[in-house]
Coordinates of C-alpha atoms in Angstrom, one line a residue:
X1 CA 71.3 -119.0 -60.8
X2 CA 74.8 -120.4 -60.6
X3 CA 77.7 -119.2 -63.0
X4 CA 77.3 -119.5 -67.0
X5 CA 78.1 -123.1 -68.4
X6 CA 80.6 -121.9 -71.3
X7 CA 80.8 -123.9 -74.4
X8 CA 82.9 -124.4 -77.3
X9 CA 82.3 -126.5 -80.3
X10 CA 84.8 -127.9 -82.3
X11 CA 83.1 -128.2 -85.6
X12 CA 79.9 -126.4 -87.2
X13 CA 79.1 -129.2 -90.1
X14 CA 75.4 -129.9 -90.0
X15 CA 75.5 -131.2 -86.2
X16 CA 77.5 -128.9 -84.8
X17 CA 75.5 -125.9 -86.6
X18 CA 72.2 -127.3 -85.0
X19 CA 73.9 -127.5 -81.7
X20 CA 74.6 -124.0 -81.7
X21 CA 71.2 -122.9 -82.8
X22 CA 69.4 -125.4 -80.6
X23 CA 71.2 -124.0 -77.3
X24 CA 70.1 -120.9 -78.6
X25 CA 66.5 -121.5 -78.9
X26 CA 66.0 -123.3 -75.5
X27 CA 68.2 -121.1 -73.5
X28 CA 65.6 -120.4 -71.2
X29 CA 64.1 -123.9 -70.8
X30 CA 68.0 -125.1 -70.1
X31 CA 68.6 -122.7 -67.4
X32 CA 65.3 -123.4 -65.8
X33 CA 66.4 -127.4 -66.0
X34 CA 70.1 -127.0 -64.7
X35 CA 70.1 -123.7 -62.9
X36 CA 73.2 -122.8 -65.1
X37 CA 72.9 -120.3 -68.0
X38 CA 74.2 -122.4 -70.9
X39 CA 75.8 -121.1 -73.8
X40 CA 78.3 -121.3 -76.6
X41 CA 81.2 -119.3 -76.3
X42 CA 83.4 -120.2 -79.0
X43 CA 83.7 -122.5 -82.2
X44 CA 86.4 -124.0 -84.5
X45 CA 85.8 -124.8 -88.0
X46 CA 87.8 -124.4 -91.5
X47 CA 85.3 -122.2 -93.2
X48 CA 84.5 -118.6 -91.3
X49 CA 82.1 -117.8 -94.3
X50 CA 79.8 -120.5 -94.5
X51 CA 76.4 -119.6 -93.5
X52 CA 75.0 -121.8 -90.8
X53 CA 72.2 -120.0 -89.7
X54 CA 73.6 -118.1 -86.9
X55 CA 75.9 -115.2 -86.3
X56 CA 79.0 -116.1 -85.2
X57 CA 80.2 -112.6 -85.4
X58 CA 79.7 -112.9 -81.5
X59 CA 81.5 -115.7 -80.4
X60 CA 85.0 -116.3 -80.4
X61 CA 86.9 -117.7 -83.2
X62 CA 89.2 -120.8 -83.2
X63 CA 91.4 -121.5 -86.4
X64 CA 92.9 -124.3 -84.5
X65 CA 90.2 -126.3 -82.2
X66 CA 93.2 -127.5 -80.0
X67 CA 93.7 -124.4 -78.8
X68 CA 90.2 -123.4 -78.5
X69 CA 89.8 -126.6 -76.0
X70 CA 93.2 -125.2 -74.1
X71 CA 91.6 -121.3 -73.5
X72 CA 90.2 -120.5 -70.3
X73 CA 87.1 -119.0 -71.4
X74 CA 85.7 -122.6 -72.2
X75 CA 84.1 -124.5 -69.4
X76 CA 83.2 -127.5 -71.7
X77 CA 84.2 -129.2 -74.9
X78 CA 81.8 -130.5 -78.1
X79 CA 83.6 -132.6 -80.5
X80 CA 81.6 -132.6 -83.7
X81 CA 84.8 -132.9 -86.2
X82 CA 84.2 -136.6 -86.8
X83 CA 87.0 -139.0 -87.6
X84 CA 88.9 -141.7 -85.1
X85 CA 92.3 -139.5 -85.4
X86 CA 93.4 -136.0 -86.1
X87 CA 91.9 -133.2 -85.0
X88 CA 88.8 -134.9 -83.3
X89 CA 91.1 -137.3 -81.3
X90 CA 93.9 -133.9 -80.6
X91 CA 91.0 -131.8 -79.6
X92 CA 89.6 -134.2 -76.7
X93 CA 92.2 -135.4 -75.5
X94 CA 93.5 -131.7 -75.3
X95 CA 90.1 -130.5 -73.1
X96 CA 90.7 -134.0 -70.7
X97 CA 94.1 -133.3 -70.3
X98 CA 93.0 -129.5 -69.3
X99 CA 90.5 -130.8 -66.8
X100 CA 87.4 -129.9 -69.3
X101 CA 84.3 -132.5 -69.9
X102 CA 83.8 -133.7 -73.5
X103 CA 80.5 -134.0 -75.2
X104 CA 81.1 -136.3 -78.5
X105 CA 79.3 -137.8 -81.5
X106 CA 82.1 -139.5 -82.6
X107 CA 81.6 -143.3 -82.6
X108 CA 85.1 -144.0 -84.3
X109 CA 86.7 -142.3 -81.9
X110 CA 85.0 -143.7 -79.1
X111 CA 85.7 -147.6 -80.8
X112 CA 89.2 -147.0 -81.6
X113 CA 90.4 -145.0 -78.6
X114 CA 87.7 -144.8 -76.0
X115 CA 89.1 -146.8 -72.8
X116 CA 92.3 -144.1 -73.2
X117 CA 90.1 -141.5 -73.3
X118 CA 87.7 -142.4 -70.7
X119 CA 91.0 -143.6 -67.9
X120 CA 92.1 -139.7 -69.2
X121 CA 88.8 -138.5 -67.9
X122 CA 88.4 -140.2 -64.7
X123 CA 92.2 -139.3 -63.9
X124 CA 90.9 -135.8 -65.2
X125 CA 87.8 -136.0 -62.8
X126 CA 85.4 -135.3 -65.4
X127 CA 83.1 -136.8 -67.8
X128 CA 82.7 -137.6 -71.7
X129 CA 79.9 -138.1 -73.0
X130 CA 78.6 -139.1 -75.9
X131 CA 75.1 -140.2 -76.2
X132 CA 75.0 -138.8 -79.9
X133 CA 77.5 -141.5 -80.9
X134 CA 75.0 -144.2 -81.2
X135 CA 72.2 -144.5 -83.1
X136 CA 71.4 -140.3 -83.2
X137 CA 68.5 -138.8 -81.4
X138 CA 67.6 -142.3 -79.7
X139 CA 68.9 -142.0 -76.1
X140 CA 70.0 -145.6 -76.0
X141 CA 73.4 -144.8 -74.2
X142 CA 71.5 -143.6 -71.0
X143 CA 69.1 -146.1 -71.5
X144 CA 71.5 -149.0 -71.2
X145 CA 73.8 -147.2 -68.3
X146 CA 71.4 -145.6 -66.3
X147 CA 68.1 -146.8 -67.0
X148 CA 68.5 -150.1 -67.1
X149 CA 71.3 -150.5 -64.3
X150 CA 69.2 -153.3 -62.1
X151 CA 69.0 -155.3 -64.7
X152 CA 71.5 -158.3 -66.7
X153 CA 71.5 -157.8 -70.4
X154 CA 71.5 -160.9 -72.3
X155 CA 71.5 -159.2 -75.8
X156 CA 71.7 -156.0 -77.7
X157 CA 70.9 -156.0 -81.0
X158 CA 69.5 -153.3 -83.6
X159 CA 69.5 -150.7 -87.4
X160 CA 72.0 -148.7 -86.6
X161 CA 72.4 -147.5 -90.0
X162 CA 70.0 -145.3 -91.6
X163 CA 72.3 -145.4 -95.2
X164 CA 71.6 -149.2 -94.9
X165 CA 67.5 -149.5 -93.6
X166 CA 66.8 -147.0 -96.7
X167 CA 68.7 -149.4 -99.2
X168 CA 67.1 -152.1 -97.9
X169 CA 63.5 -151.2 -97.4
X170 CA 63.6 -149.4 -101.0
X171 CA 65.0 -152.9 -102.2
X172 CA 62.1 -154.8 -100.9
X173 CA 59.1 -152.4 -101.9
X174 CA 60.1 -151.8 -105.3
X175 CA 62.2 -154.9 -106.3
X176 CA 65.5 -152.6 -107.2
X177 CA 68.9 -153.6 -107.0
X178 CA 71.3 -153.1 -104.3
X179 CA 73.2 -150.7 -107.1
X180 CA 70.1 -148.9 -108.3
X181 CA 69.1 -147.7 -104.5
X182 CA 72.7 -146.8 -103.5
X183 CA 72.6 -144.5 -106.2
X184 CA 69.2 -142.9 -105.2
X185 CA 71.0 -142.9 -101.4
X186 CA 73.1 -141.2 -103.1
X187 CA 71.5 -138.1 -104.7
X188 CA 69.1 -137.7 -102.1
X189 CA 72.3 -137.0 -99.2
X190 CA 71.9 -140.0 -97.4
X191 CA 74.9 -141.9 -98.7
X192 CA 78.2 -140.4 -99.2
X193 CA 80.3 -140.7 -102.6
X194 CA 82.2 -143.4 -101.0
X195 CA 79.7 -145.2 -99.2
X196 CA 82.2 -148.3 -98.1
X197 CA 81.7 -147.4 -94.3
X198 CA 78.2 -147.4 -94.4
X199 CA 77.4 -150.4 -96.5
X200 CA 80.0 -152.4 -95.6
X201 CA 78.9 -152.6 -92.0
X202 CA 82.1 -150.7 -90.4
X203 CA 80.0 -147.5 -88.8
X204 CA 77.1 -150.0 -87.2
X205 CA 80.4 -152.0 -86.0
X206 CA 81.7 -148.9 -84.4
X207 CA 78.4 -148.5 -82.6
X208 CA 77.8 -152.1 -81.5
X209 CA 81.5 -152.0 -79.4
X210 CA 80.3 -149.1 -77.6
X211 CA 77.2 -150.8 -76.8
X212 CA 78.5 -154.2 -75.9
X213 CA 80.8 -152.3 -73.5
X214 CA 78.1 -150.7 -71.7
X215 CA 75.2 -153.6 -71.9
X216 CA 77.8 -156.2 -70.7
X217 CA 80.9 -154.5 -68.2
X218 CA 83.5 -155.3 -71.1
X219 CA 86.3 -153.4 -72.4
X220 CA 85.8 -152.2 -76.2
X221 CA 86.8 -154.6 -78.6
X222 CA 86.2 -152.9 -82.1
X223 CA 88.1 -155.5 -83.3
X224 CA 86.4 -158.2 -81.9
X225 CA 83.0 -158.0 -84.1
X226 CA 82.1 -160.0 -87.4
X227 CA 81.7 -157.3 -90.3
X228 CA 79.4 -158.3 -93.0
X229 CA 77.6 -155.5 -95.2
X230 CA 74.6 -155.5 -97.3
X231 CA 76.1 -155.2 -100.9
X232 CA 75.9 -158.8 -101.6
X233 CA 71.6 -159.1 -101.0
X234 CA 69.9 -159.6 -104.2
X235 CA 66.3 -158.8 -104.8
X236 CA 65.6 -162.1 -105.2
X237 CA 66.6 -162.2 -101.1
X238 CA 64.3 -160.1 -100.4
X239 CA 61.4 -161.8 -102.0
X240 CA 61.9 -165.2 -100.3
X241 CA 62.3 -163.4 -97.3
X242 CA 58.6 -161.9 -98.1
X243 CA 57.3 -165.3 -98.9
X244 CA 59.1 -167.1 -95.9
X245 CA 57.5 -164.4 -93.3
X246 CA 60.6 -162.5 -93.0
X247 CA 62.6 -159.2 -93.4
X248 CA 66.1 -158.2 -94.0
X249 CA 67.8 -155.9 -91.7
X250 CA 71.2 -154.8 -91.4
X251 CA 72.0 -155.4 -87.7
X252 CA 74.5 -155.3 -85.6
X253 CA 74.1 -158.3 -82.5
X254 CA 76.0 -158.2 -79.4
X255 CA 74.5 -161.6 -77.3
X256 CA 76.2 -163.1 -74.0
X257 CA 76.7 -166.9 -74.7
X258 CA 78.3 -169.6 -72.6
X259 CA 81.3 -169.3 -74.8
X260 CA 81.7 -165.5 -74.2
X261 CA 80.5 -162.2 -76.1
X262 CA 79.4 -162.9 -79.4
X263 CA 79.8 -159.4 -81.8
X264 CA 78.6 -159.5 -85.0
X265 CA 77.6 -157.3 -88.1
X266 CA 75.4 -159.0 -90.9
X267 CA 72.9 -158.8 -93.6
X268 CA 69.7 -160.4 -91.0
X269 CA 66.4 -162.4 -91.5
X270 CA 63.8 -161.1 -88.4
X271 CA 60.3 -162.4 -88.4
X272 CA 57.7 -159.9 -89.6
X273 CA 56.0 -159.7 -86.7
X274 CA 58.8 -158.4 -84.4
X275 CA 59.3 -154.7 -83.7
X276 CA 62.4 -154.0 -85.6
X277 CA 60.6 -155.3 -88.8
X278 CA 58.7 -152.7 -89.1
X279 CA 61.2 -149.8 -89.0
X280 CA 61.8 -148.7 -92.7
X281 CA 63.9 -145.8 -94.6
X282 CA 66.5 -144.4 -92.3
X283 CA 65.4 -144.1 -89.1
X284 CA 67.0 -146.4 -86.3
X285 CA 66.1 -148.8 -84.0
X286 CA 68.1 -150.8 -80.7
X287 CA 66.6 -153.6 -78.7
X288 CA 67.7 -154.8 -75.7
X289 CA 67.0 -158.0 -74.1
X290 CA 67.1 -158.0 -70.4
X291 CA 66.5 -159.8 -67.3
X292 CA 63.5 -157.5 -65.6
X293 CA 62.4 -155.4 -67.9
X294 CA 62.2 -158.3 -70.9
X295 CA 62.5 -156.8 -74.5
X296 CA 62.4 -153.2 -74.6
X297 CA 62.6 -151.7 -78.0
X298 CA 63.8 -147.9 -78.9
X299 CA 63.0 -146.8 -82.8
X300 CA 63.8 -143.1 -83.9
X301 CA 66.1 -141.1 -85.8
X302 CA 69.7 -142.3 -86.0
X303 CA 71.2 -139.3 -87.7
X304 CA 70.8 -135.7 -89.3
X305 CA 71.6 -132.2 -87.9
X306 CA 67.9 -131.8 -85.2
X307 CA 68.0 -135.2 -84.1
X308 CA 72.0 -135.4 -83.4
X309 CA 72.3 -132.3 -82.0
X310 CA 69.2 -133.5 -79.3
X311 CA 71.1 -136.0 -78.0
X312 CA 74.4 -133.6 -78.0
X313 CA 72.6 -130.8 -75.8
X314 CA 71.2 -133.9 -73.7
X315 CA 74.6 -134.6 -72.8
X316 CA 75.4 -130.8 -72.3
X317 CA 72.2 -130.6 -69.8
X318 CA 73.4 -133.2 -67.7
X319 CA 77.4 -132.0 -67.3
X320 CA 75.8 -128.3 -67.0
X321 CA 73.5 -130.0 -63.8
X322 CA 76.6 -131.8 -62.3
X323 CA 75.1 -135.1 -63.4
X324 CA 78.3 -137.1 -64.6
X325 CA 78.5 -141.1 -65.0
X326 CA 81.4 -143.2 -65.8
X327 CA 82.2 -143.2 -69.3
X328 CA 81.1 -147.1 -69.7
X329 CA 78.8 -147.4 -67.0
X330 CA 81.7 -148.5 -64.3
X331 CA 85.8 -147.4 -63.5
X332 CA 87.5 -148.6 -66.5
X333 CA 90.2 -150.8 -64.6
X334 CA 86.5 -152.9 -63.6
X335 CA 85.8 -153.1 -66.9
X336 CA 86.5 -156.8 -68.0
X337 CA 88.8 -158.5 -70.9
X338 CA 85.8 -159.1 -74.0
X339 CA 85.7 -163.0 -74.5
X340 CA 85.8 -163.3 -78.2
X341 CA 83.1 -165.7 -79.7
X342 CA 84.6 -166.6 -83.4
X343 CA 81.9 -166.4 -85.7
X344 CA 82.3 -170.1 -86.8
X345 CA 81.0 -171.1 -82.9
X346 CA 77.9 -168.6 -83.9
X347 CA 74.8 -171.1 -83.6
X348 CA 71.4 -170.2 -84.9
X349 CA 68.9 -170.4 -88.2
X350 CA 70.2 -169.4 -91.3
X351 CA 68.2 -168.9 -94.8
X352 CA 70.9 -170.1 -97.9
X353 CA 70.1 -169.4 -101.5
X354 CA 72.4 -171.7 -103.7
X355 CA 72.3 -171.4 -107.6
X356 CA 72.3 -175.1 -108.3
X357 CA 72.2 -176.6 -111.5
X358 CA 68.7 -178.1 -112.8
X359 CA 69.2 -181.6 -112.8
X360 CA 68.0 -184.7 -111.1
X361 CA 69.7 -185.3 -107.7
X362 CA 70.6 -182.2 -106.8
X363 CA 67.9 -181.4 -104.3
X364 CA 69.0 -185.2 -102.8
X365 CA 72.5 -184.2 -102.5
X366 CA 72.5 -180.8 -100.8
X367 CA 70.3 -182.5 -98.4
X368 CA 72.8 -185.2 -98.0
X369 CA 75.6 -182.9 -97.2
X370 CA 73.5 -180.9 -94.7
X371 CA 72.9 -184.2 -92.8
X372 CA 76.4 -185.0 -92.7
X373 CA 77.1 -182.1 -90.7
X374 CA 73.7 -182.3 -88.4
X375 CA 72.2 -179.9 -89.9
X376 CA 68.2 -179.9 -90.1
X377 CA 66.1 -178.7 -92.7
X378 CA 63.1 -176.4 -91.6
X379 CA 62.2 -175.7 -95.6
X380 CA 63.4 -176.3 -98.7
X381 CA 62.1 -174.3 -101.6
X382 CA 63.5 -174.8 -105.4
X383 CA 62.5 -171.4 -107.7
X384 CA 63.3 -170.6 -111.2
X385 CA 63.5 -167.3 -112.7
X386 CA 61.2 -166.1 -115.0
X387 CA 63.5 -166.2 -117.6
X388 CA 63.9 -169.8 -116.9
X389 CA 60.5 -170.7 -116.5
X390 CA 59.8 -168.9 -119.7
X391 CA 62.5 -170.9 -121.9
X392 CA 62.4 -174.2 -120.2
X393 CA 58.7 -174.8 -118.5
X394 CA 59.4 -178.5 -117.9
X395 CA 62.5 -177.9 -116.4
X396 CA 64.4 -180.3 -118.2
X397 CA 67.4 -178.5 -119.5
X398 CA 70.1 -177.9 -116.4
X399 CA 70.3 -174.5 -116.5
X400 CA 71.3 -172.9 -113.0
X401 CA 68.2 -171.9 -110.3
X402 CA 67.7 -171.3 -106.9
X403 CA 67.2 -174.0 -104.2
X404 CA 66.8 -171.7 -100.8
X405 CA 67.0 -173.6 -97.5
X406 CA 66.1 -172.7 -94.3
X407 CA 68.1 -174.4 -91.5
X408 CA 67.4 -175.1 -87.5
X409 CA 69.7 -174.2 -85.2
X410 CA 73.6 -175.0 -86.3
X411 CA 76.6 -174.0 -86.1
X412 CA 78.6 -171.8 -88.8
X413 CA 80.9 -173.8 -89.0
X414 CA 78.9 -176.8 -89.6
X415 CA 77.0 -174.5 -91.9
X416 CA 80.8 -173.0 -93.9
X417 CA 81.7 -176.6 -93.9
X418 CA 78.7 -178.5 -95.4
X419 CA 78.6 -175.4 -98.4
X420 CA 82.2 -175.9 -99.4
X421 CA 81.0 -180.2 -99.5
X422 CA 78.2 -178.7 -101.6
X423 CA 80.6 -177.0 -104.0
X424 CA 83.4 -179.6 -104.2
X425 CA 80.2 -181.8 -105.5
X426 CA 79.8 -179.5 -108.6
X427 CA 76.6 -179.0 -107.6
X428 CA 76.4 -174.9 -107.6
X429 CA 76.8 -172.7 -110.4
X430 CA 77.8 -170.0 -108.3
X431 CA 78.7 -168.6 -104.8
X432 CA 76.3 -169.5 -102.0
X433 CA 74.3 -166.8 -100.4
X434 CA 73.9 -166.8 -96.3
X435 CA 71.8 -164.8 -94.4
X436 CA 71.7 -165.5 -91.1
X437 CA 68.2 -165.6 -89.0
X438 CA 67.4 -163.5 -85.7
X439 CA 64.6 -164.7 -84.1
X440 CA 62.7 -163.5 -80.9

């Protein structure tokens, strides 16, 4: 057997704890696969104390990861601090700088910063990797750069947020409100105290540039994508969806149009039938759309310490065996300028709840406005609430209910710009809801 891979691991959070314990367990299955005797060395943290279910009493200890990625006893680096600055960012670009791979889970860092880091690496002559950074133990990164690599991609799309599938599918089974389950998130671990990134769409965002960049040869443009979140969906949503044959997902879309890349994050309506329907709580699922292979699907776990930390020591396995690939599937200065696709150019179904007020000519109206802007009608459904029922059965007294359309194929802008006809009418008695619709 060659000489011993020598690790250390900048961060021992839950990740980076299961790392260390992981590489211990399969040491001998990891030599046997890479003909290199793998194992940690040293770690960086803040707390020395903290029991993580291993001693670290035998490994050397860093107070300052910078310098742990600088010492000569380290052969490799694994960023598990988290954050697109700071330490995380000081730490790799320390071990590239020293001639030293870098295993990551950081998909901030890799949005924000990765064609610097990766042009550091090649100049460097070694890899990152970083197959933990999107969508956890699911190896979608290899998938997409080496599995896939005879085929064209023609769209990625997936749940890349486990905070956001549990909201939602707890939403839909039990009627709750978006509030009520955040709070349950919550308690139970899977939501932090300020859950902003998570609901709001920003970490799936982060995870659909580094995708886009590999399924289609661009550079990352974190910038680039559409960022809605799911804080807006009502129950009420999620019923019609039911009774329309649909389900909403959080998902994050990156599709090659005529016009360019299209990136988008957004509250989505998927047919029931399709595969990514029918992954609930947190786990995680990516499709890909390509040329020879047609749809191919990958559902698992998209985060905690085991699954993380799988995809981590994948990435360790490969670098120990001298298996190295360019960070984004090609040389960086191949990598081609992303073609923005505003979201207004986005064309496809949508599903619009408006809150109209109950009164004859309404119905005849919003129609008319649609039409104006060529937009066709697939369904047209008026509800009233309970509470509305209850008080006025004949429907007779004006108060507010839903009219939910369903819409062919048009144009956002068309869409935006019939809506704001609809309110200038006085016709709604508050804000429009828009959910767009993914089909197969």
């Amino acid at each position: 057997m060659s000489q011993s891979f020598r690790l250390g691991v900048a961060g021992l959070g839950t990740v980076g704890a299961a790392v260390v314990r992981m590489i211990a367990r399969r040491s001998a299955a990891l030599a046997a696969a890479t003909g290199r005797d793998i194992r940690v060395v040293a770690v960086s943290s803040r707390d020395q104390t903290r029991d993580r279910g291993f001693d670290v009493a035998g490994l050397h200890w860093f107070d300052d990861p910078v310098e742990m990625a600088r010492s000569a006893e380290v052969d490799c680096v694994v960023e598990l601090i988290g954050g697109s600055e700071g330490p995380a960012k000081a730490v790799v670009e320390a071990a590239l700088a020293a001639g030293k791979p870098v295993v990551t889970a950081n998909k901030a860092l890799l949005a924000l910063h990765g064609a610097a880091l990766a042009t550091s690496a090649e100049t460097a002559g070694v890899a990152l990797a970083y197959e933990a950074a999107v969508a956890g133990g699911i190896p979608v990164i290899k998938a997409l750069r080496e599995g896939l690599a005879g085929n064209a991609v023609s769209r990625v799309y997936g749940i890349m947020n486990g905070t956001c599938n549990y909201i939602l599918t707890r939403m839909e089974r039990e009627g709750l409100t978006f509030e009520a389950c955040l709070k349950d998130a919550q308690a139970l671990g899977y939501a932090e105290a300020d859950p902003t990134f998570d609901v709001e769409g920003f970490d799936t965002a982060h995870k659909l540039a580094i995708l886009t960049s590999l399924a289609f040869g661009t550079a990352i443009d974190a910038e680039g994508v559409s960022v809605e979140g799911i804080s807006g969906v009502k129950p009420l949503d999620l019923l019609m969806a039911e009774e329309l044959g649909y389900r909403i997902k959080l998902l994050g879309v990156a599709q090659a149009t005529e016009a360019g890349i299209e990136q988008r994050v957004h509250p989505t309506m998927v047919p029931k039938s399709s595969s990514i329907a029918q992954v609930m709580g947190v786990t995680n699922a990516v499709t890909i759309d390509a040329d020879a292979v047609g749809e191919l699907t990958l559902i698992g776990p998209g985060a905690g310490g085991e699954a993380t930390a799988s995809a981590v020591v994948a990435d360790i396995a490969d670098l120990a065996a001298g298996l190295t690939r360019p960070t984004f599937g090609c040389p960086t200065a191949q990598l081609r300028p992303a073609e923005r696709v505003e979201m207004q150019r986005h064309e496809g179904g949508y599903y619009i709840r408006l809150t109209v007020h109950n009164r004859p000519g309404v119905a005849a109206g919003v129609a008319t406005r649609m039409a104006e802007r060529e937009i066709s009608l697939e369904s047209i459904l008026q509800r009233r609430t309970g509470e509305t029922a209850e008080s006025d059965p004949h429907g007779r007294s004006g108060q507010p209910v839903p009219l939910v359309l369903i819409t062919y194929a048009a144009t956002e802008g068309n869409i935006r710009a019939a809506l704001d006809a609809i309110a200038a009418d006085g016709l709604l008695a508050e804000a429009p809801q828009l959910i767009r619709i993914e089909r197969e």
